[in-house]
mmCIF file with all atom_site columns, C-alpha atoms in Angstrom:
data_model
loop_
_atom_site.group_PDB
_atom_site.id
_atom_site.type_symbol
_atom_site.label_atom_id
_atom_site.label_alt_id
_atom_site.label_comp_id
_atom_site.label_asym_id
_atom_site.label_entity_id
_atom_site.label_seq_id
_atom_site.pdbx_PDB_ins_code
_atom_site.Cartn_x
_atom_site.Cartn_y
_atom_site.Cartn_z
_atom_site.occupancy
_atom_site.B_iso_or_equiv
_atom_site.pdbx_formal_charge
_atom_site.auth_seq_id
_atom_site.auth_comp_id
_atom_site.auth_asym_id
_atom_site.auth_atom_id
_atom_site.pdbx_PDB_model_num
ATOM 1   C CA . GLY A 1 1   ? 59.261 5.092   -101.839 1.00 52.00 ? 1   GLY A CA 1
ATOM 2   C CA . ALA A 1 2   ? 55.904 5.335   -100.166 1.00 77.00 ? 2   ALA A CA 1
ATOM 3   C CA . GLY A 1 3   ? 54.819 1.818   -101.001 1.00 90.00 ? 3   GLY A CA 1
ATOM 4   C CA . VAL A 1 4   ? 55.884 -1.433  -102.618 1.00 93.00 ? 4   VAL A CA 1
ATOM 5   C CA . SER A 1 5   ? 56.398 -0.850  -106.309 1.00 94.00 ? 5   SER A CA 1
ATOM 6   C CA . GLN A 1 6   ? 56.238 -3.563  -108.950 1.00 95.00 ? 6   GLN A CA 1
ATOM 7   C CA . SER A 1 7   ? 57.078 -3.381  -112.629 1.00 95.00 ? 7   SER A CA 1
ATOM 8   C CA . PRO A 1 8   ? 55.882 -3.928  -115.184 1.00 96.00 ? 8   PRO A CA 1
ATOM 9   C CA . SER A 1 9   ? 52.226 -3.821  -114.209 1.00 94.00 ? 9   SER A CA 1
ATOM 10  C CA . ASN A 1 10  ? 51.371 -5.974  -117.201 1.00 96.00 ? 10  ASN A CA 1
ATOM 11  C CA . LYS A 1 11  ? 53.508 -8.320  -119.237 1.00 97.00 ? 11  LYS A CA 1
ATOM 12  C CA . VAL A 1 12  ? 52.459 -10.322 -122.270 1.00 97.00 ? 12  VAL A CA 1
ATOM 13  C CA . THR A 1 13  ? 54.952 -12.851 -123.556 1.00 97.00 ? 13  THR A CA 1
ATOM 14  C CA . GLU A 1 14  ? 55.155 -15.799 -125.853 1.00 97.00 ? 14  GLU A CA 1
ATOM 15  C CA . LYS A 1 15  ? 55.505 -19.323 -124.591 1.00 97.00 ? 15  LYS A CA 1
ATOM 16  C CA . GLY A 1 16  ? 59.151 -20.248 -124.217 1.00 97.00 ? 16  GLY A CA 1
ATOM 17  C CA . LYS A 1 17  ? 60.416 -16.718 -123.610 1.00 97.00 ? 17  LYS A CA 1
ATOM 18  C CA . ASP A 1 18  ? 62.079 -15.597 -120.393 1.00 98.00 ? 18  ASP A CA 1
ATOM 19  C CA . VAL A 1 19  ? 60.564 -12.831 -118.278 1.00 98.00 ? 19  VAL A CA 1
ATOM 20  C CA . GLU A 1 20  ? 61.868 -10.742 -115.423 1.00 98.00 ? 20  GLU A CA 1
ATOM 21  C CA . LEU A 1 21  ? 59.621 -9.115  -112.857 1.00 98.00 ? 21  LEU A CA 1
ATOM 22  C CA . ARG A 1 22  ? 60.810 -6.402  -110.545 1.00 97.00 ? 22  ARG A CA 1
ATOM 23  C CA . CYS A 1 23  ? 59.899 -5.434  -106.996 1.00 97.00 ? 23  CYS A CA 1
ATOM 24  C CA . ASP A 1 24  ? 60.972 -2.326  -105.097 1.00 96.00 ? 24  ASP A CA 1
ATOM 25  C CA . PRO A 1 25  ? 60.126 -2.827  -101.428 1.00 95.00 ? 25  PRO A CA 1
ATOM 26  C CA . ILE A 1 26  ? 59.477 -0.074  -98.940  1.00 93.00 ? 26  ILE A CA 1
ATOM 27  C CA . SER A 1 27  ? 62.750 1.501   -97.876  1.00 91.00 ? 27  SER A CA 1
ATOM 28  C CA . GLY A 1 28  ? 64.100 -0.128  -94.738  1.00 89.00 ? 28  GLY A CA 1
ATOM 29  C CA . HIS A 1 29  ? 62.080 -3.313  -95.138  1.00 91.00 ? 29  HIS A CA 1
ATOM 30  C CA . THR A 1 30  ? 64.398 -6.274  -94.772  1.00 90.00 ? 30  THR A CA 1
ATOM 31  C CA . ALA A 1 31  ? 61.774 -8.948  -95.416  1.00 91.00 ? 31  ALA A CA 1
ATOM 32  C CA . LEU A 1 32  ? 60.471 -9.460  -98.943  1.00 94.00 ? 32  LEU A CA 1
ATOM 33  C CA . TYR A 1 33  ? 58.010 -12.048 -100.258 1.00 95.00 ? 33  TYR A CA 1
ATOM 34  C CA . TRP A 1 34  ? 56.898 -13.146 -103.702 1.00 96.00 ? 34  TRP A CA 1
ATOM 35  C CA . TYR A 1 35  ? 53.475 -14.712 -104.208 1.00 95.00 ? 35  TYR A CA 1
ATOM 36  C CA . ARG A 1 36  ? 51.605 -15.963 -107.246 1.00 95.00 ? 36  ARG A CA 1
ATOM 37  C CA . GLN A 1 37  ? 47.864 -15.514 -107.643 1.00 91.00 ? 37  GLN A CA 1
ATOM 38  C CA . ARG A 1 38  ? 46.229 -17.476 -110.407 1.00 90.00 ? 38  ARG A CA 1
ATOM 39  C CA . LEU A 1 39  ? 42.846 -16.361 -111.667 1.00 84.00 ? 39  LEU A CA 1
ATOM 40  C CA . GLY A 1 40  ? 40.198 -17.076 -109.058 1.00 75.00 ? 40  GLY A CA 1
ATOM 41  C CA . GLN A 1 41  ? 42.660 -18.631 -106.650 1.00 79.00 ? 41  GLN A CA 1
ATOM 42  C CA . GLY A 1 42  ? 44.467 -17.688 -103.470 1.00 81.00 ? 42  GLY A CA 1
ATOM 43  C CA . LEU A 1 43  ? 47.987 -16.555 -102.868 1.00 89.00 ? 43  LEU A CA 1
ATOM 44  C CA . GLU A 1 44  ? 50.661 -19.128 -103.510 1.00 90.00 ? 44  GLU A CA 1
ATOM 45  C CA . PHE A 1 45  ? 53.939 -18.536 -101.704 1.00 90.00 ? 45  PHE A CA 1
ATOM 46  C CA . LEU A 1 46  ? 56.990 -18.552 -103.961 1.00 94.00 ? 46  LEU A CA 1
ATOM 47  C CA . ILE A 1 47  ? 60.038 -17.219 -102.122 1.00 94.00 ? 47  ILE A CA 1
ATOM 48  C CA . TYR A 1 48  ? 61.025 -15.181 -99.067  1.00 92.00 ? 48  TYR A CA 1
ATOM 49  C CA . PHE A 1 49  ? 64.081 -12.995 -98.433  1.00 92.00 ? 49  PHE A CA 1
ATOM 50  C CA . GLN A 1 50  ? 65.182 -11.755 -95.015  1.00 89.00 ? 50  GLN A CA 1
ATOM 51  C CA . GLY A 1 51  ? 68.170 -9.450  -94.992  1.00 86.00 ? 51  GLY A CA 1
ATOM 52  C CA . ASN A 1 52  ? 71.355 -11.273 -95.903  1.00 85.00 ? 52  ASN A CA 1
ATOM 53  C CA . SER A 1 53  ? 70.074 -14.685 -94.817  1.00 87.00 ? 53  SER A CA 1
ATOM 54  C CA . ALA A 1 54  ? 69.651 -17.505 -97.300  1.00 89.00 ? 54  ALA A CA 1
ATOM 55  C CA . PRO A 1 55  ? 66.254 -17.129 -98.980  1.00 91.00 ? 55  PRO A CA 1
ATOM 56  C CA . ASP A 1 56  ? 63.405 -19.551 -98.375  1.00 90.00 ? 56  ASP A CA 1
ATOM 57  C CA . LYS A 1 57  ? 62.828 -20.964 -101.842 1.00 91.00 ? 57  LYS A CA 1
ATOM 58  C CA . SER A 1 58  ? 60.465 -23.711 -100.776 1.00 89.00 ? 58  SER A CA 1
ATOM 59  C CA . GLY A 1 59  ? 57.552 -22.335 -102.775 1.00 90.00 ? 59  GLY A CA 1
ATOM 60  C CA . LEU A 1 60  ? 59.203 -22.080 -106.178 1.00 94.00 ? 60  LEU A CA 1
ATOM 61  C CA . PRO A 1 61  ? 57.209 -24.423 -108.439 1.00 94.00 ? 61  PRO A CA 1
ATOM 62  C CA . SER A 1 62  ? 60.055 -25.492 -110.729 1.00 94.00 ? 62  SER A CA 1
ATOM 63  C CA . ASP A 1 63  ? 63.668 -24.778 -111.604 1.00 95.00 ? 63  ASP A CA 1
ATOM 64  C CA . ARG A 1 64  ? 62.419 -22.373 -114.265 1.00 97.00 ? 64  ARG A CA 1
ATOM 65  C CA . PHE A 1 65  ? 61.674 -19.958 -111.449 1.00 97.00 ? 65  PHE A CA 1
ATOM 66  C CA . SER A 1 66  ? 64.397 -18.027 -109.659 1.00 97.00 ? 66  SER A CA 1
ATOM 67  C CA . ALA A 1 67  ? 64.647 -14.830 -107.688 1.00 96.00 ? 67  ALA A CA 1
ATOM 68  C CA . GLU A 1 68  ? 67.376 -12.554 -106.513 1.00 95.00 ? 68  GLU A CA 1
ATOM 69  C CA . ARG A 1 69  ? 67.700 -9.750  -104.070 1.00 94.00 ? 69  ARG A CA 1
ATOM 70  C CA . THR A 1 70  ? 70.772 -7.702  -103.391 1.00 84.00 ? 70  THR A CA 1
ATOM 71  C CA . GLY A 1 71  ? 70.914 -6.700  -99.759  1.00 79.00 ? 71  GLY A CA 1
ATOM 72  C CA . GLU A 1 72  ? 67.707 -5.025  -98.689  1.00 80.00 ? 72  GLU A CA 1
ATOM 73  C CA . SER A 1 73  ? 66.818 -3.468  -101.998 1.00 88.00 ? 73  SER A CA 1
ATOM 74  C CA . VAL A 1 74  ? 65.244 -4.465  -105.252 1.00 95.00 ? 74  VAL A CA 1
ATOM 75  C CA . SER A 1 75  ? 64.246 -8.033  -106.002 1.00 97.00 ? 75  SER A CA 1
ATOM 76  C CA . THR A 1 76  ? 63.778 -9.651  -109.390 1.00 97.00 ? 76  THR A CA 1
ATOM 77  C CA . LEU A 1 77  ? 61.761 -12.766 -110.108 1.00 98.00 ? 77  LEU A CA 1
ATOM 78  C CA . THR A 1 78  ? 62.812 -14.535 -113.289 1.00 98.00 ? 78  THR A CA 1
ATOM 79  C CA . ILE A 1 79  ? 60.781 -17.134 -115.106 1.00 98.00 ? 79  ILE A CA 1
ATOM 80  C CA . GLN A 1 80  ? 62.627 -18.996 -117.836 1.00 98.00 ? 80  GLN A CA 1
ATOM 81  C CA . ARG A 1 81  ? 60.985 -20.716 -120.788 1.00 97.00 ? 81  ARG A CA 1
ATOM 82  C CA . THR A 1 82  ? 57.546 -19.489 -119.766 1.00 97.00 ? 82  THR A CA 1
ATOM 83  C CA . GLN A 1 83  ? 54.574 -21.798 -120.041 1.00 97.00 ? 83  GLN A CA 1
ATOM 84  C CA . GLN A 1 84  ? 50.898 -20.951 -120.292 1.00 96.00 ? 84  GLN A CA 1
ATOM 85  C CA . GLU A 1 85  ? 50.316 -22.174 -116.745 1.00 95.00 ? 85  GLU A CA 1
ATOM 86  C CA . ASP A 1 86  ? 52.658 -19.426 -115.550 1.00 97.00 ? 86  ASP A CA 1
ATOM 87  C CA . SER A 1 87  ? 49.972 -16.881 -116.423 1.00 97.00 ? 87  SER A CA 1
ATOM 88  C CA . ALA A 1 88  ? 49.008 -15.209 -113.162 1.00 97.00 ? 88  ALA A CA 1
ATOM 89  C CA . VAL A 1 89  ? 49.404 -12.091 -111.083 1.00 95.00 ? 89  VAL A CA 1
ATOM 90  C CA . TYR A 1 90  ? 52.754 -12.041 -109.326 1.00 97.00 ? 90  TYR A CA 1
ATOM 91  C CA . LEU A 1 91  ? 52.617 -10.153 -106.057 1.00 96.00 ? 91  LEU A CA 1
ATOM 92  C CA . CYS A 1 92  ? 55.469 -8.780  -104.016 1.00 96.00 ? 92  CYS A CA 1
ATOM 93  C CA . ALA A 1 93  ? 55.174 -7.845  -100.362 1.00 95.00 ? 93  ALA A CA 1
ATOM 94  C CA . SER A 1 94  ? 57.543 -6.487  -97.757  1.00 93.00 ? 94  SER A CA 1
ATOM 95  C CA . ARG A 1 95  ? 57.747 -5.718  -94.075  1.00 91.00 ? 95  ARG A CA 1
ATOM 96  C CA . THR A 1 96  ? 60.409 -4.382  -91.755  1.00 86.00 ? 96  THR A CA 1
ATOM 97  C CA . GLY A 1 97  ? 61.401 -7.848  -90.535  1.00 79.00 ? 97  GLY A CA 1
ATOM 98  C CA . GLN A 1 98  ? 61.808 -6.697  -86.955  1.00 77.00 ? 98  GLN A CA 1
ATOM 99  C CA . ALA A 1 99  ? 58.993 -8.846  -85.620  1.00 76.00 ? 99  ALA A CA 1
ATOM 100 C CA . THR A 1 100 ? 57.156 -11.882 -86.838  1.00 71.00 ? 100 THR A CA 1
ATOM 101 C CA . ASN A 1 101 ? 53.757 -10.349 -86.163  1.00 75.00 ? 101 ASN A CA 1
ATOM 102 C CA . GLU A 1 102 ? 54.084 -7.469  -88.564  1.00 82.00 ? 102 GLU A CA 1
ATOM 103 C CA . LYS A 1 103 ? 51.713 -7.010  -91.420  1.00 85.00 ? 103 LYS A CA 1
ATOM 104 C CA . LEU A 1 104 ? 52.755 -7.295  -95.026  1.00 90.00 ? 104 LEU A CA 1
ATOM 105 C CA . PHE A 1 105 ? 52.633 -4.372  -97.414  1.00 92.00 ? 105 PHE A CA 1
ATOM 106 C CA . PHE A 1 106 ? 51.718 -5.504  -100.910 1.00 94.00 ? 106 PHE A CA 1
ATOM 107 C CA . GLY A 1 107 ? 52.521 -4.108  -104.310 1.00 93.00 ? 107 GLY A CA 1
ATOM 108 C CA . SER A 1 108 ? 49.863 -3.911  -107.009 1.00 91.00 ? 108 SER A CA 1
ATOM 109 C CA . GLY A 1 109 ? 51.306 -6.920  -108.779 1.00 94.00 ? 109 GLY A CA 1
ATOM 110 C CA . THR A 1 110 ? 52.447 -7.826  -112.258 1.00 96.00 ? 110 THR A CA 1
ATOM 111 C CA . GLN A 1 111 ? 49.856 -9.450  -114.487 1.00 96.00 ? 111 GLN A CA 1
ATOM 112 C CA . LEU A 1 112 ? 51.717 -11.993 -116.583 1.00 97.00 ? 112 LEU A CA 1
ATOM 113 C CA . SER A 1 113 ? 50.039 -13.443 -119.643 1.00 97.00 ? 113 SER A CA 1
ATOM 114 C CA . VAL A 1 114 ? 51.788 -16.221 -121.545 1.00 97.00 ? 114 VAL A CA 1
ATOM 115 C CA . LEU A 1 115 ? 50.371 -16.754 -125.016 1.00 95.00 ? 115 LEU A CA 1
ATOM 116 C CA . ALA B 2 1   ? 53.359 -25.937 -91.477  1.00 68.00 ? 1   ALA B CA 1
ATOM 117 C CA . GLN B 2 2   ? 50.185 -24.011 -91.080  1.00 75.00 ? 2   GLN B CA 1
ATOM 118 C CA . SER B 2 3   ? 47.194 -24.335 -93.346  1.00 85.00 ? 3   SER B CA 1
ATOM 119 C CA . VAL B 2 4   ? 44.408 -21.814 -93.700  1.00 91.00 ? 4   VAL B CA 1
ATOM 120 C CA . THR B 2 5   ? 40.940 -22.774 -94.841  1.00 93.00 ? 5   THR B CA 1
ATOM 121 C CA . GLN B 2 6   ? 38.344 -20.431 -96.200  1.00 94.00 ? 6   GLN B CA 1
ATOM 122 C CA . LEU B 2 7   ? 35.422 -22.700 -96.884  1.00 89.00 ? 7   LEU B CA 1
ATOM 123 C CA . ASP B 2 8   ? 33.294 -20.164 -98.713  1.00 93.00 ? 8   ASP B CA 1
ATOM 124 C CA . SER B 2 9   ? 34.762 -19.269 -102.083 1.00 92.00 ? 9   SER B CA 1
ATOM 125 C CA . GLN B 2 10  ? 31.867 -16.955 -102.954 1.00 95.00 ? 10  GLN B CA 1
ATOM 126 C CA . VAL B 2 11  ? 29.450 -15.139 -100.692 1.00 97.00 ? 11  VAL B CA 1
ATOM 127 C CA . PRO B 2 12  ? 26.608 -13.090 -102.203 1.00 97.00 ? 12  PRO B CA 1
ATOM 128 C CA . VAL B 2 13  ? 24.749 -10.875 -99.754  1.00 97.00 ? 13  VAL B CA 1
ATOM 129 C CA . PHE B 2 14  ? 22.201 -8.106  -100.061 1.00 97.00 ? 14  PHE B CA 1
ATOM 130 C CA . GLU B 2 15  ? 23.137 -4.576  -99.172  1.00 97.00 ? 15  GLU B CA 1
ATOM 131 C CA . GLU B 2 16  ? 22.660 -3.700  -95.492  1.00 97.00 ? 16  GLU B CA 1
ATOM 132 C CA . ALA B 2 17  ? 22.517 -7.371  -94.526  1.00 98.00 ? 17  ALA B CA 1
ATOM 133 C CA . PRO B 2 18  ? 25.051 -8.888  -92.108  1.00 98.00 ? 18  PRO B CA 1
ATOM 134 C CA . VAL B 2 19  ? 27.859 -11.074 -93.361  1.00 98.00 ? 19  VAL B CA 1
ATOM 135 C CA . GLU B 2 20  ? 30.315 -13.577 -91.912  1.00 97.00 ? 20  GLU B CA 1
ATOM 136 C CA . LEU B 2 21  ? 33.339 -14.853 -93.810  1.00 98.00 ? 21  LEU B CA 1
ATOM 137 C CA . ARG B 2 22  ? 34.808 -17.965 -92.271  1.00 97.00 ? 22  ARG B CA 1
ATOM 138 C CA . CYS B 2 23  ? 38.455 -18.751 -91.662  1.00 96.00 ? 23  CYS B CA 1
ATOM 139 C CA . ASN B 2 24  ? 39.980 -21.743 -89.912  1.00 95.00 ? 24  ASN B CA 1
ATOM 140 C CA . TYR B 2 25  ? 43.634 -22.543 -89.416  1.00 93.00 ? 25  TYR B CA 1
ATOM 141 C CA . SER B 2 26  ? 45.449 -25.697 -88.484  1.00 89.00 ? 26  SER B CA 1
ATOM 142 C CA . SER B 2 27  ? 47.381 -24.828 -85.351  1.00 76.00 ? 27  SER B CA 1
ATOM 143 C CA . SER B 2 28  ? 46.800 -22.336 -82.575  1.00 64.00 ? 28  SER B CA 1
ATOM 144 C CA . VAL B 2 29  ? 50.342 -22.408 -81.293  1.00 73.00 ? 29  VAL B CA 1
ATOM 145 C CA . SER B 2 30  ? 51.467 -18.787 -81.029  1.00 78.00 ? 30  SER B CA 1
ATOM 146 C CA . VAL B 2 31  ? 49.681 -17.564 -84.122  1.00 86.00 ? 31  VAL B CA 1
ATOM 147 C CA . TYR B 2 32  ? 49.036 -14.120 -85.431  1.00 90.00 ? 32  TYR B CA 1
ATOM 148 C CA . LEU B 2 33  ? 45.987 -13.703 -87.625  1.00 93.00 ? 33  LEU B CA 1
ATOM 149 C CA . PHE B 2 34  ? 45.195 -11.265 -90.392  1.00 94.00 ? 34  PHE B CA 1
ATOM 150 C CA . TRP B 2 35  ? 42.436 -10.419 -92.820  1.00 96.00 ? 35  TRP B CA 1
ATOM 151 C CA . TYR B 2 36  ? 43.401 -8.737  -96.067  1.00 95.00 ? 36  TYR B CA 1
ATOM 152 C CA . VAL B 2 37  ? 41.035 -7.238  -98.607  1.00 95.00 ? 37  VAL B CA 1
ATOM 153 C CA . GLN B 2 38  ? 41.583 -6.901  -102.328 1.00 91.00 ? 38  GLN B CA 1
ATOM 154 C CA . TYR B 2 39  ? 39.233 -4.476  -104.042 1.00 91.00 ? 39  TYR B CA 1
ATOM 155 C CA . PRO B 2 40  ? 38.747 -4.862  -107.806 1.00 86.00 ? 40  PRO B CA 1
ATOM 156 C CA . ASN B 2 41  ? 41.892 -3.903  -109.690 1.00 80.00 ? 41  ASN B CA 1
ATOM 157 C CA . GLN B 2 42  ? 43.728 -2.971  -106.504 1.00 83.00 ? 42  GLN B CA 1
ATOM 158 C CA . GLY B 2 43  ? 46.449 -4.500  -104.351 1.00 84.00 ? 43  GLY B CA 1
ATOM 159 C CA . LEU B 2 44  ? 45.904 -6.294  -101.079 1.00 90.00 ? 44  LEU B CA 1
ATOM 160 C CA . GLN B 2 45  ? 45.529 -4.150  -98.005  1.00 91.00 ? 45  GLN B CA 1
ATOM 161 C CA . LEU B 2 46  ? 45.236 -5.021  -94.351  1.00 93.00 ? 46  LEU B CA 1
ATOM 162 C CA . LEU B 2 47  ? 41.709 -5.060  -92.948  1.00 95.00 ? 47  LEU B CA 1
ATOM 163 C CA . LEU B 2 48  ? 42.515 -6.099  -89.395  1.00 95.00 ? 48  LEU B CA 1
ATOM 164 C CA . LYS B 2 49  ? 44.826 -8.268  -87.340  1.00 93.00 ? 49  LYS B CA 1
ATOM 165 C CA . TYR B 2 50  ? 44.943 -10.220 -84.106  1.00 92.00 ? 50  TYR B CA 1
ATOM 166 C CA . LEU B 2 51  ? 48.247 -10.327 -82.250  1.00 88.00 ? 51  LEU B CA 1
ATOM 167 C CA . SER B 2 52  ? 47.271 -10.809 -78.611  1.00 86.00 ? 52  SER B CA 1
ATOM 168 C CA . GLY B 2 53  ? 44.884 -9.572  -75.949  1.00 86.00 ? 53  GLY B CA 1
ATOM 169 C CA . SER B 2 54  ? 41.187 -9.129  -76.623  1.00 88.00 ? 54  SER B CA 1
ATOM 170 C CA . THR B 2 55  ? 39.886 -11.822 -78.932  1.00 90.00 ? 55  THR B CA 1
ATOM 171 C CA . LEU B 2 56  ? 37.561 -9.393  -80.697  1.00 95.00 ? 56  LEU B CA 1
ATOM 172 C CA . VAL B 2 57  ? 39.414 -7.092  -83.021  1.00 95.00 ? 57  VAL B CA 1
ATOM 173 C CA . LYS B 2 58  ? 38.013 -4.235  -85.020  1.00 95.00 ? 58  LYS B CA 1
ATOM 174 C CA . GLY B 2 59  ? 39.294 -3.151  -88.371  1.00 93.00 ? 59  GLY B CA 1
ATOM 175 C CA . ILE B 2 60  ? 38.611 -0.630  -91.047  1.00 91.00 ? 60  ILE B CA 1
ATOM 176 C CA . ASN B 2 61  ? 35.266 -0.075  -92.745  1.00 92.00 ? 61  ASN B CA 1
ATOM 177 C CA . GLY B 2 62  ? 33.225 -1.502  -89.867  1.00 95.00 ? 62  GLY B CA 1
ATOM 178 C CA . PHE B 2 63  ? 34.649 -5.025  -90.046  1.00 97.00 ? 63  PHE B CA 1
ATOM 179 C CA . GLU B 2 64  ? 35.523 -7.065  -86.987  1.00 97.00 ? 64  GLU B CA 1
ATOM 180 C CA . ALA B 2 65  ? 36.840 -10.546 -86.349  1.00 97.00 ? 65  ALA B CA 1
ATOM 181 C CA . GLU B 2 66  ? 36.948 -12.856 -83.379  1.00 95.00 ? 66  GLU B CA 1
ATOM 182 C CA . PHE B 2 67  ? 39.832 -15.134 -82.501  1.00 93.00 ? 67  PHE B CA 1
ATOM 183 C CA . ASN B 2 68  ? 38.569 -18.447 -81.160  1.00 92.00 ? 68  ASN B CA 1
ATOM 184 C CA . LYS B 2 69  ? 41.469 -20.558 -79.983  1.00 89.00 ? 69  LYS B CA 1
ATOM 185 C CA . SER B 2 70  ? 39.460 -23.667 -79.163  1.00 90.00 ? 70  SER B CA 1
ATOM 186 C CA . GLN B 2 71  ? 37.894 -23.729 -82.610  1.00 91.00 ? 71  GLN B CA 1
ATOM 187 C CA . THR B 2 72  ? 41.025 -22.423 -84.358  1.00 92.00 ? 72  THR B CA 1
ATOM 188 C CA . SER B 2 73  ? 38.901 -19.884 -86.154  1.00 94.00 ? 73  SER B CA 1
ATOM 189 C CA . PHE B 2 74  ? 39.113 -16.214 -87.034  1.00 96.00 ? 74  PHE B CA 1
ATOM 190 C CA . HIS B 2 75  ? 35.831 -15.370 -88.727  1.00 97.00 ? 75  HIS B CA 1
ATOM 191 C CA . LEU B 2 76  ? 35.277 -11.938 -90.223  1.00 98.00 ? 76  LEU B CA 1
ATOM 192 C CA . ARG B 2 77  ? 31.984 -10.147 -89.672  1.00 97.00 ? 77  ARG B CA 1
ATOM 193 C CA . LYS B 2 78  ? 30.180 -6.973  -90.573  1.00 98.00 ? 78  LYS B CA 1
ATOM 194 C CA . PRO B 2 79  ? 26.684 -6.164  -89.287  1.00 97.00 ? 79  PRO B CA 1
ATOM 195 C CA . SER B 2 80  ? 25.598 -4.233  -92.372  1.00 97.00 ? 80  SER B CA 1
ATOM 196 C CA . VAL B 2 81  ? 27.416 -4.423  -95.701  1.00 97.00 ? 81  VAL B CA 1
ATOM 197 C CA . HIS B 2 82  ? 27.682 -1.772  -98.343  1.00 97.00 ? 82  HIS B CA 1
ATOM 198 C CA . ILE B 2 83  ? 28.112 -2.040  -102.088 1.00 96.00 ? 83  ILE B CA 1
ATOM 199 C CA . SER B 2 84  ? 31.683 -0.831  -101.690 1.00 96.00 ? 84  SER B CA 1
ATOM 200 C CA . ASP B 2 85  ? 32.503 -3.938  -99.624  1.00 97.00 ? 85  ASP B CA 1
ATOM 201 C CA . THR B 2 86  ? 32.433 -6.034  -102.784 1.00 96.00 ? 86  THR B CA 1
ATOM 202 C CA . ALA B 2 87  ? 35.940 -7.478  -102.893 1.00 96.00 ? 87  ALA B CA 1
ATOM 203 C CA . GLU B 2 88  ? 38.100 -10.543 -102.360 1.00 94.00 ? 88  GLU B CA 1
ATOM 204 C CA . TYR B 2 89  ? 38.915 -11.279 -98.729  1.00 96.00 ? 89  TYR B CA 1
ATOM 205 C CA . PHE B 2 90  ? 41.935 -13.305 -97.641  1.00 95.00 ? 90  PHE B CA 1
ATOM 206 C CA . CYS B 2 91  ? 42.651 -14.769 -94.237  1.00 95.00 ? 91  CYS B CA 1
ATOM 207 C CA . ALA B 2 92  ? 46.324 -15.159 -93.317  1.00 93.00 ? 92  ALA B CA 1
ATOM 208 C CA . VAL B 2 93  ? 48.269 -16.690 -90.460  1.00 91.00 ? 93  VAL B CA 1
ATOM 209 C CA . THR B 2 94  ? 51.827 -16.327 -89.289  1.00 87.00 ? 94  THR B CA 1
ATOM 210 C CA . GLN B 2 95  ? 53.619 -17.769 -86.290  1.00 81.00 ? 95  GLN B CA 1
ATOM 211 C CA . ASN B 2 96  ? 56.174 -16.356 -83.907  1.00 72.00 ? 96  ASN B CA 1
ATOM 212 C CA . THR B 2 97  ? 58.498 -19.235 -84.741  1.00 69.00 ? 97  THR B CA 1
ATOM 213 C CA . GLY B 2 98  ? 59.002 -18.199 -88.337  1.00 68.00 ? 98  GLY B CA 1
ATOM 214 C CA . ASN B 2 99  ? 58.441 -15.638 -91.024  1.00 72.00 ? 99  ASN B CA 1
ATOM 215 C CA . GLN B 2 100 ? 56.161 -17.509 -93.346  1.00 79.00 ? 100 GLN B CA 1
ATOM 216 C CA . PHE B 2 101 ? 52.733 -16.063 -94.076  1.00 85.00 ? 101 PHE B CA 1
ATOM 217 C CA . TYR B 2 102 ? 50.075 -18.624 -94.915  1.00 87.00 ? 102 TYR B CA 1
ATOM 218 C CA . PHE B 2 103 ? 47.094 -17.399 -96.916  1.00 91.00 ? 103 PHE B CA 1
ATOM 219 C CA . GLY B 2 104 ? 43.694 -18.920 -97.490  1.00 92.00 ? 104 GLY B CA 1
ATOM 220 C CA . THR B 2 105 ? 42.255 -19.291 -100.966 1.00 90.00 ? 105 THR B CA 1
ATOM 221 C CA . GLY B 2 106 ? 40.097 -16.229 -100.548 1.00 93.00 ? 106 GLY B CA 1
ATOM 222 C CA . THR B 2 107 ? 36.390 -15.459 -100.345 1.00 96.00 ? 107 THR B CA 1
ATOM 223 C CA . SER B 2 108 ? 34.740 -13.345 -102.990 1.00 95.00 ? 108 SER B CA 1
ATOM 224 C CA . LEU B 2 109 ? 32.130 -11.133 -101.351 1.00 97.00 ? 109 LEU B CA 1
ATOM 225 C CA . THR B 2 110 ? 29.532 -9.695  -103.685 1.00 97.00 ? 110 THR B CA 1
ATOM 226 C CA . VAL B 2 111 ? 27.094 -7.160  -102.269 1.00 97.00 ? 111 VAL B CA 1
ATOM 227 C CA . ILE B 2 112 ? 23.824 -7.076  -104.160 1.00 96.00 ? 112 ILE B CA 1
ATOM 228 C CA . PRO B 2 113 ? 21.915 -3.793  -104.280 1.00 95.00 ? 113 PRO B CA 1
#
């Protein structure tokens, strides 16, 4: 596609439920990032995928959070047993991965609200 | 690991006045610097970037930033702001030794008519 696509754009869930967020990166982009943006705060790194290498999971806040990516395509971020503090905008970004000085292309995010 | 500091969380400024949004980072070893802008209800988009060469870089919408290695800063400036510049601005740093992007906490610029 023309840009990074995220779905759903909005998700309201009850505390304790599992949610799955989806990211479609730009075609050909091997590098994919997930960030969390809480209201009024900056971007918090969650996880990074680069091609078929082992992902960098150092930013995942707890074992309730996990993410997968098959090859260089779609990625899903799963949050199990959601808590109210998980409420945030979850942003996905991608880049070609050919150079470390490339810019990131961001999706519009998924607004997650945990009631 | 890098850290990025944006000291000003909110900056109100009158229309047509100049503005400077500050950004400092922790290490100047082979860094690449970026400013992203997030307009209300929109995704982040690149404003400008410094990779190498001239320390003064120009971006979209009349913004510019200057890389200062000795002060480890990359402040964003615009000589005359417009109402449409009201947005959240994020400074980001990456290094040539890795793929991690480090973002600041953002500065909310509000242009007052």
